[in-house]
Amino acid sequence: MSLRYGVVGCGRVFQRYHLPVVTEDPDHRLVAVCDTDPDSARGLLGAAAEGVLITSSLAEFLAVGRPDAVAVCTPNDAHAAPVSAALAAGARVLCEKPLAADPDEARRLAESPGADQRLAVNLPYRFHELLPAFRAALPAGPLEISLTFTTAGQRLWRPVTDWYGDAARAGGGALVDLGAHALDLLVTLFGAARPLACRVDAPGVEERVVAELEFAAGPARARIDRRSRVLGLTVEASAGNGGSAVLDLRRGEVRGPAGTVTAEDRRPELAAIRGFLDATAGRPTGRTTGPAQALEVQELIAGLYALAVVDREPAL
């Protein structure tokens, strides 16, 4: 089938992640764009704007554009209205994480009519091809788990995403931003978690976080830093007998006792977008992260924020 695709919010996330996925598949067609600045959206699309409805009206976007699939790429505090409207119009919806800046609003979205069948959240790392290899390499016995996620994203993104610095609009700082991916990866690997402690380098909008959690497999420490100058995402699990396994997503490899396994997909951050579009098109490769799964991660983040203490230089 030819998939009619629409997007609400033409910011950096749409430009960098969604647009390339849609334009690479001839069976996907961008039919409508809704943005508060239609002229800017038209300029961003360039030649791809031909034949596309570009509007600031959400009602027109849905009624005239008639998209089958809708990506919601607005700031975190502006997810609820387009998600609810698109679900009510019968579309399938991919919402950027988190579901909403406010956890109560996120719960309402997760429970809204049609959400369990037609709402997905962009959390791609749970689909990474190396997760089975990492599980197979895990040593036996209780584990000590360590995750480190560093990025220079704040230096690169802040000029075009000033809302990241507003706690009310973003819902927090590094923990709700990078932490959503980090914690979703840990929950996918090790199951449900209990928050134990949290240190942040600033109240409201933190750049560095150290979170302590408890999994059935053992304790975990998640270190998150979006002030870093390097990009990295690694999970290491060690046992008391000295055995260990490392999942290194930047390098695209698992290192364990049996050697190194290397990934083929060099753009794993696109997995959830591709999976959502495939699911909407009825392809067997379709896969999505549902609202209940995303809400579990957001509740975990809320639990850590409730425990947070300010440490201007949390040891990473």
Coordinates of C-alpha atoms in Angstrom, one line a residue:
M1 CA 0.0 0.0 0.0
S2 CA 1.1 3.6 -0.5
L3 CA 1.4 5.1 3.0
R4 CA 0.1 8.6 3.5
Y5 CA 2.4 10.2 6.0
G6 CA 2.0 13.5 7.9
V7 CA 4.1 15.3 10.6
V8 CA 3.3 17.8 13.3
G9 CA 6.3 19.8 14.1
C10 CA 9.1 20.4 11.6
G11 CA 12.0 20.8 14.0
R12 CA 15.4 19.2 14.1
V13 CA 14.1 15.8 15.1
F14 CA 11.9 15.6 12.0
Q15 CA 14.7 16.9 9.8
R16 CA 17.3 14.6 11.1
Y17 CA 15.4 11.4 11.7
H18 CA 11.9 11.2 10.3
L19 CA 12.3 12.9 6.9
P20 CA 15.2 10.7 5.7
V21 CA 13.2 7.5 6.5
V22 CA 10.1 8.6 4.7
T23 CA 11.9 9.8 1.6
E24 CA 14.0 6.7 1.3
D25 CA 11.0 4.5 0.7
P26 CA 9.0 5.0 -2.5
D27 CA 5.9 3.5 -0.9
H28 CA 5.8 6.2 1.7
R29 CA 4.4 9.6 0.6
L30 CA 4.6 12.8 2.7
V31 CA 1.2 14.4 2.2
A32 CA 0.8 16.9 5.0
V33 CA 2.8 19.0 7.4
C34 CA 1.5 21.0 10.4
D35 CA 3.8 23.6 11.9
T36 CA 3.5 26.9 13.8
D37 CA 5.6 28.5 11.0
P38 CA 4.4 27.1 7.6
D39 CA 6.9 29.3 5.7
S40 CA 9.8 27.8 7.6
A41 CA 8.5 24.3 7.1
R42 CA 8.2 24.9 3.4
G43 CA 11.7 26.2 3.1
L44 CA 13.0 23.2 5.1
L45 CA 11.3 20.7 2.8
G46 CA 12.6 22.3 -0.3
A47 CA 11.7 20.3 -3.4
A48 CA 10.0 17.7 -1.2
A49 CA 7.3 20.3 -0.5
E50 CA 5.7 19.9 -3.9
G51 CA 2.2 18.6 -3.5
V52 CA 2.4 18.6 0.3
L53 CA -0.2 20.4 2.4
I54 CA 1.6 22.8 4.7
T55 CA -0.5 24.4 7.3
S56 CA -0.6 25.7 10.9
S57 CA -4.1 24.3 11.4
L58 CA -4.2 20.8 13.0
A59 CA -7.8 20.4 11.9
E60 CA -6.9 21.1 8.3
F61 CA -3.9 18.9 8.5
L62 CA -6.1 15.9 9.5
A63 CA -9.2 16.6 7.4
V64 CA -7.5 17.6 4.2
G65 CA -4.2 15.8 4.4
R66 CA -5.8 12.6 5.6
P67 CA -2.6 11.0 6.7
D68 CA -2.5 7.2 7.6
A69 CA 0.5 7.8 9.8
V70 CA 1.2 10.9 11.9
A71 CA 4.6 11.7 13.6
V72 CA 4.3 14.1 16.5
C73 CA 7.6 16.0 16.7
T74 CA 6.6 19.0 18.7
P75 CA 8.2 20.1 22.0
N76 CA 7.4 17.7 24.9
D77 CA 4.6 19.9 26.4
A78 CA 2.8 20.1 23.0
H79 CA 2.4 16.4 22.4
A80 CA -1.0 15.8 23.8
A81 CA -3.3 17.8 21.5
P82 CA -1.9 16.5 18.1
V83 CA -1.7 12.9 19.5
S84 CA -5.3 13.0 20.7
A85 CA -6.6 14.6 17.5
A86 CA -4.8 12.2 15.2
L87 CA -6.0 9.2 17.2
A88 CA -9.6 10.5 17.1
A89 CA -9.2 10.9 13.3
G90 CA -8.3 7.2 13.0
A91 CA -4.6 7.6 12.2
R92 CA -1.7 5.7 13.6
V93 CA 0.6 7.9 15.7
L94 CA 4.3 7.9 16.4
C95 CA 5.0 10.3 19.3
E96 CA 8.5 11.5 20.2
K97 CA 9.5 10.5 23.7
P98 CA 8.3 11.2 26.3
L99 CA 4.6 10.9 25.8
A100 CA 4.2 14.3 27.5
A101 CA 6.2 16.7 29.6
D102 CA 3.9 16.1 32.5
P103 CA 3.6 12.5 33.8
D104 CA -0.1 12.9 34.6
E105 CA -0.8 14.0 31.0
A106 CA 1.3 11.1 29.8
R107 CA -0.9 8.7 31.7
R108 CA -4.0 10.2 30.2
L109 CA -2.6 9.8 26.7
A110 CA -1.6 6.2 27.3
E111 CA -5.2 5.5 28.4
S112 CA -7.0 7.4 25.7
P113 CA -9.3 5.6 23.2
G114 CA -7.3 3.7 20.5
A115 CA -3.9 4.4 22.1
D116 CA -3.2 0.7 22.9
Q117 CA -3.7 -0.2 19.2
R118 CA -2.6 2.9 17.3
L119 CA -0.1 4.9 19.4
A120 CA 3.6 4.3 19.5
V121 CA 6.6 6.1 21.0
N122 CA 10.0 6.6 19.4
L123 CA 12.2 4.5 21.6
P124 CA 14.5 2.7 19.1
Y125 CA 17.2 1.0 21.1
R126 CA 15.0 -1.8 22.4
F127 CA 15.0 -3.0 18.8
H128 CA 18.8 -3.0 18.4
E129 CA 20.0 -6.1 16.6
L130 CA 22.8 -6.7 19.2
L131 CA 20.5 -7.2 22.2
P132 CA 20.1 -11.0 21.7
A133 CA 23.9 -11.3 21.4
F134 CA 24.4 -9.3 24.6
R135 CA 21.9 -11.4 26.5
A136 CA 23.7 -14.6 25.3
A137 CA 27.0 -13.2 26.5
L138 CA 25.8 -12.2 30.0
P139 CA 27.7 -14.1 32.8
A140 CA 25.8 -16.3 35.2
G141 CA 24.8 -15.2 38.7
P142 CA 23.9 -11.8 40.2
L143 CA 25.1 -9.0 38.1
E144 CA 26.4 -5.4 38.6
I145 CA 25.1 -3.3 35.7
S146 CA 26.5 -0.1 34.5
L147 CA 25.2 2.2 31.7
T148 CA 27.0 5.3 30.4
F149 CA 25.3 7.6 28.0
T150 CA 27.2 10.7 26.8
T151 CA 26.5 13.2 24.1
A152 CA 27.4 16.6 22.8
G153 CA 23.8 17.1 21.8
Q154 CA 23.1 20.1 24.0
R155 CA 25.9 22.1 22.4
L156 CA 24.6 21.2 18.9
W157 CA 20.8 21.3 19.5
R158 CA 20.3 24.2 22.0
P159 CA 20.5 27.0 19.3
V160 CA 17.4 25.5 17.5
T161 CA 15.6 23.9 20.5
D162 CA 15.6 26.6 23.2
W163 CA 12.7 24.8 24.9
Y164 CA 15.1 22.2 26.1
G165 CA 16.1 24.7 28.8
D166 CA 12.6 25.2 30.1
A167 CA 11.7 22.6 32.7
A168 CA 7.9 23.0 32.2
R169 CA 8.1 22.5 28.4
A170 CA 10.7 19.7 28.5
G171 CA 9.6 17.9 31.6
G172 CA 13.1 17.9 33.0
G173 CA 16.7 17.7 31.7
A174 CA 19.1 14.9 30.7
L175 CA 17.1 12.3 32.6
V176 CA 13.9 12.8 30.6
D177 CA 15.8 13.4 27.4
L178 CA 18.6 10.9 27.1
G179 CA 17.4 8.9 30.2
A180 CA 14.3 7.8 28.3
H181 CA 16.4 5.9 25.8
A182 CA 18.9 4.7 28.5
L183 CA 16.2 3.4 30.9
D184 CA 14.1 1.9 28.1
L185 CA 17.2 -0.1 27.0
L186 CA 17.9 -1.3 30.6
V187 CA 14.2 -2.3 31.1
T188 CA 14.2 -4.2 27.8
L189 CA 17.3 -6.1 28.8
F190 CA 16.7 -6.7 32.5
G191 CA 13.0 -6.3 33.2
A192 CA 11.2 -4.0 35.7
A193 CA 13.3 -1.7 37.8
R194 CA 13.0 0.0 41.2
P195 CA 14.5 3.5 41.6
L196 CA 16.9 3.8 44.5
A197 CA 18.7 7.1 44.3
C198 CA 19.4 10.0 41.9
R199 CA 21.9 12.8 41.7
V200 CA 21.6 15.7 39.3
D201 CA 23.9 18.7 38.7
A202 CA 21.1 21.3 38.7
P203 CA 17.5 21.5 39.7
G204 CA 14.8 21.6 37.0
V205 CA 16.9 21.1 33.9
E206 CA 20.0 19.0 34.7
E207 CA 22.8 18.2 32.2
R208 CA 24.4 15.4 34.2
V209 CA 22.7 12.5 36.1
V210 CA 23.7 9.5 38.1
A211 CA 20.8 7.2 38.8
E212 CA 20.8 4.1 41.0
L213 CA 18.3 1.3 40.2
E214 CA 17.6 -2.3 41.3
F215 CA 16.7 -5.0 38.8
A216 CA 16.0 -8.7 39.5
A217 CA 19.5 -9.4 37.9
G218 CA 21.2 -7.0 40.3
P219 CA 21.9 -3.3 41.0
A220 CA 22.5 -0.8 38.2
R221 CA 24.1 2.6 37.9
A222 CA 23.2 4.8 35.0
R223 CA 25.5 7.8 34.2
I224 CA 24.1 10.3 31.8
D225 CA 25.9 13.4 30.5
R226 CA 24.7 15.7 27.7
R227 CA 27.5 18.2 28.3
S228 CA 30.1 15.8 27.1
R229 CA 32.2 16.3 24.0
V230 CA 31.8 12.7 22.9
L231 CA 29.0 10.4 21.9
G232 CA 28.7 7.0 23.6
L233 CA 26.2 4.5 24.9
T234 CA 27.4 1.4 26.6
V235 CA 26.0 -1.2 29.0
E236 CA 28.3 -3.4 31.0
A237 CA 27.2 -6.3 33.1
S238 CA 29.7 -8.0 35.5
A239 CA 29.4 -11.0 37.8
G240 CA 31.3 -11.8 41.0
N241 CA 33.3 -14.5 39.2
G242 CA 34.9 -11.9 37.0
G243 CA 32.9 -12.6 33.9
S244 CA 31.5 -9.6 32.0
A245 CA 29.8 -8.5 28.8
V246 CA 29.7 -5.1 27.1
L247 CA 27.1 -3.7 24.8
D248 CA 28.7 -0.7 22.9
L249 CA 26.1 0.9 20.7
R250 CA 28.4 3.7 19.5
R251 CA 30.8 1.1 18.1
G252 CA 28.0 -1.2 17.2
E253 CA 29.4 -4.3 19.0
V254 CA 29.0 -6.7 21.8
R255 CA 32.2 -7.8 23.6
G256 CA 32.0 -11.0 25.7
P257 CA 33.9 -14.2 26.6
A258 CA 33.3 -15.7 23.2
G259 CA 34.6 -12.7 21.3
T260 CA 33.1 -9.7 19.6
V261 CA 29.8 -9.5 17.6
T262 CA 29.4 -6.6 15.2
A263 CA 26.1 -5.0 14.1
E264 CA 25.2 -4.5 10.5
D265 CA 22.8 -1.6 10.9
R266 CA 24.7 1.7 11.2
R267 CA 21.7 3.8 11.9
P268 CA 20.0 2.0 14.9
E269 CA 18.4 5.3 16.0
L270 CA 16.0 5.0 13.1
A271 CA 14.7 1.6 14.0
A272 CA 11.5 2.7 15.8
I273 CA 10.5 5.1 12.9
R274 CA 11.1 2.4 10.3
G275 CA 9.2 -0.2 12.4
F276 CA 6.3 2.1 12.9
L277 CA 5.9 2.9 9.2
D278 CA 6.2 -0.8 8.4
A279 CA 3.6 -1.7 11.0
T280 CA 1.2 1.0 9.5
A281 CA 1.8 -0.3 6.0
G282 CA 1.1 -3.9 7.2
R283 CA 4.6 -5.2 6.6
P284 CA 5.9 -8.2 8.6
T285 CA 8.9 -6.0 9.7
G286 CA 6.6 -3.7 11.6
R287 CA 7.3 -3.2 15.3
T288 CA 6.4 -0.5 17.7
T289 CA 6.9 0.6 21.4
G290 CA 3.4 0.9 22.8
P291 CA 2.2 3.6 25.2
A292 CA 2.2 1.2 28.2
Q293 CA 5.9 0.4 27.6
A294 CA 6.8 4.1 27.2
L295 CA 4.7 5.0 30.3
E296 CA 6.7 2.4 32.4
V297 CA 9.9 4.2 31.5
Q298 CA 8.3 7.6 32.2
E299 CA 7.1 6.4 35.6
L300 CA 10.6 5.2 36.4
I301 CA 12.0 8.6 35.4
A302 CA 9.4 10.3 37.7
G303 CA 10.4 8.0 40.5
L304 CA 14.0 9.0 40.1
Y305 CA 13.2 12.7 40.0
A306 CA 11.3 12.3 43.2
L307 CA 14.5 11.0 44.8
A308 CA 16.8 13.5 43.1
V309 CA 19.3 15.5 45.1
V310 CA 21.5 18.3 43.7
D311 CA 25.2 17.5 43.4
R312 CA 26.9 20.2 41.2
E313 CA 29.5 17.7 40.1
P314 CA 28.0 14.2 40.2
A315 CA 30.9 11.7 39.7
L316 CA 30.4 10.0 36.3

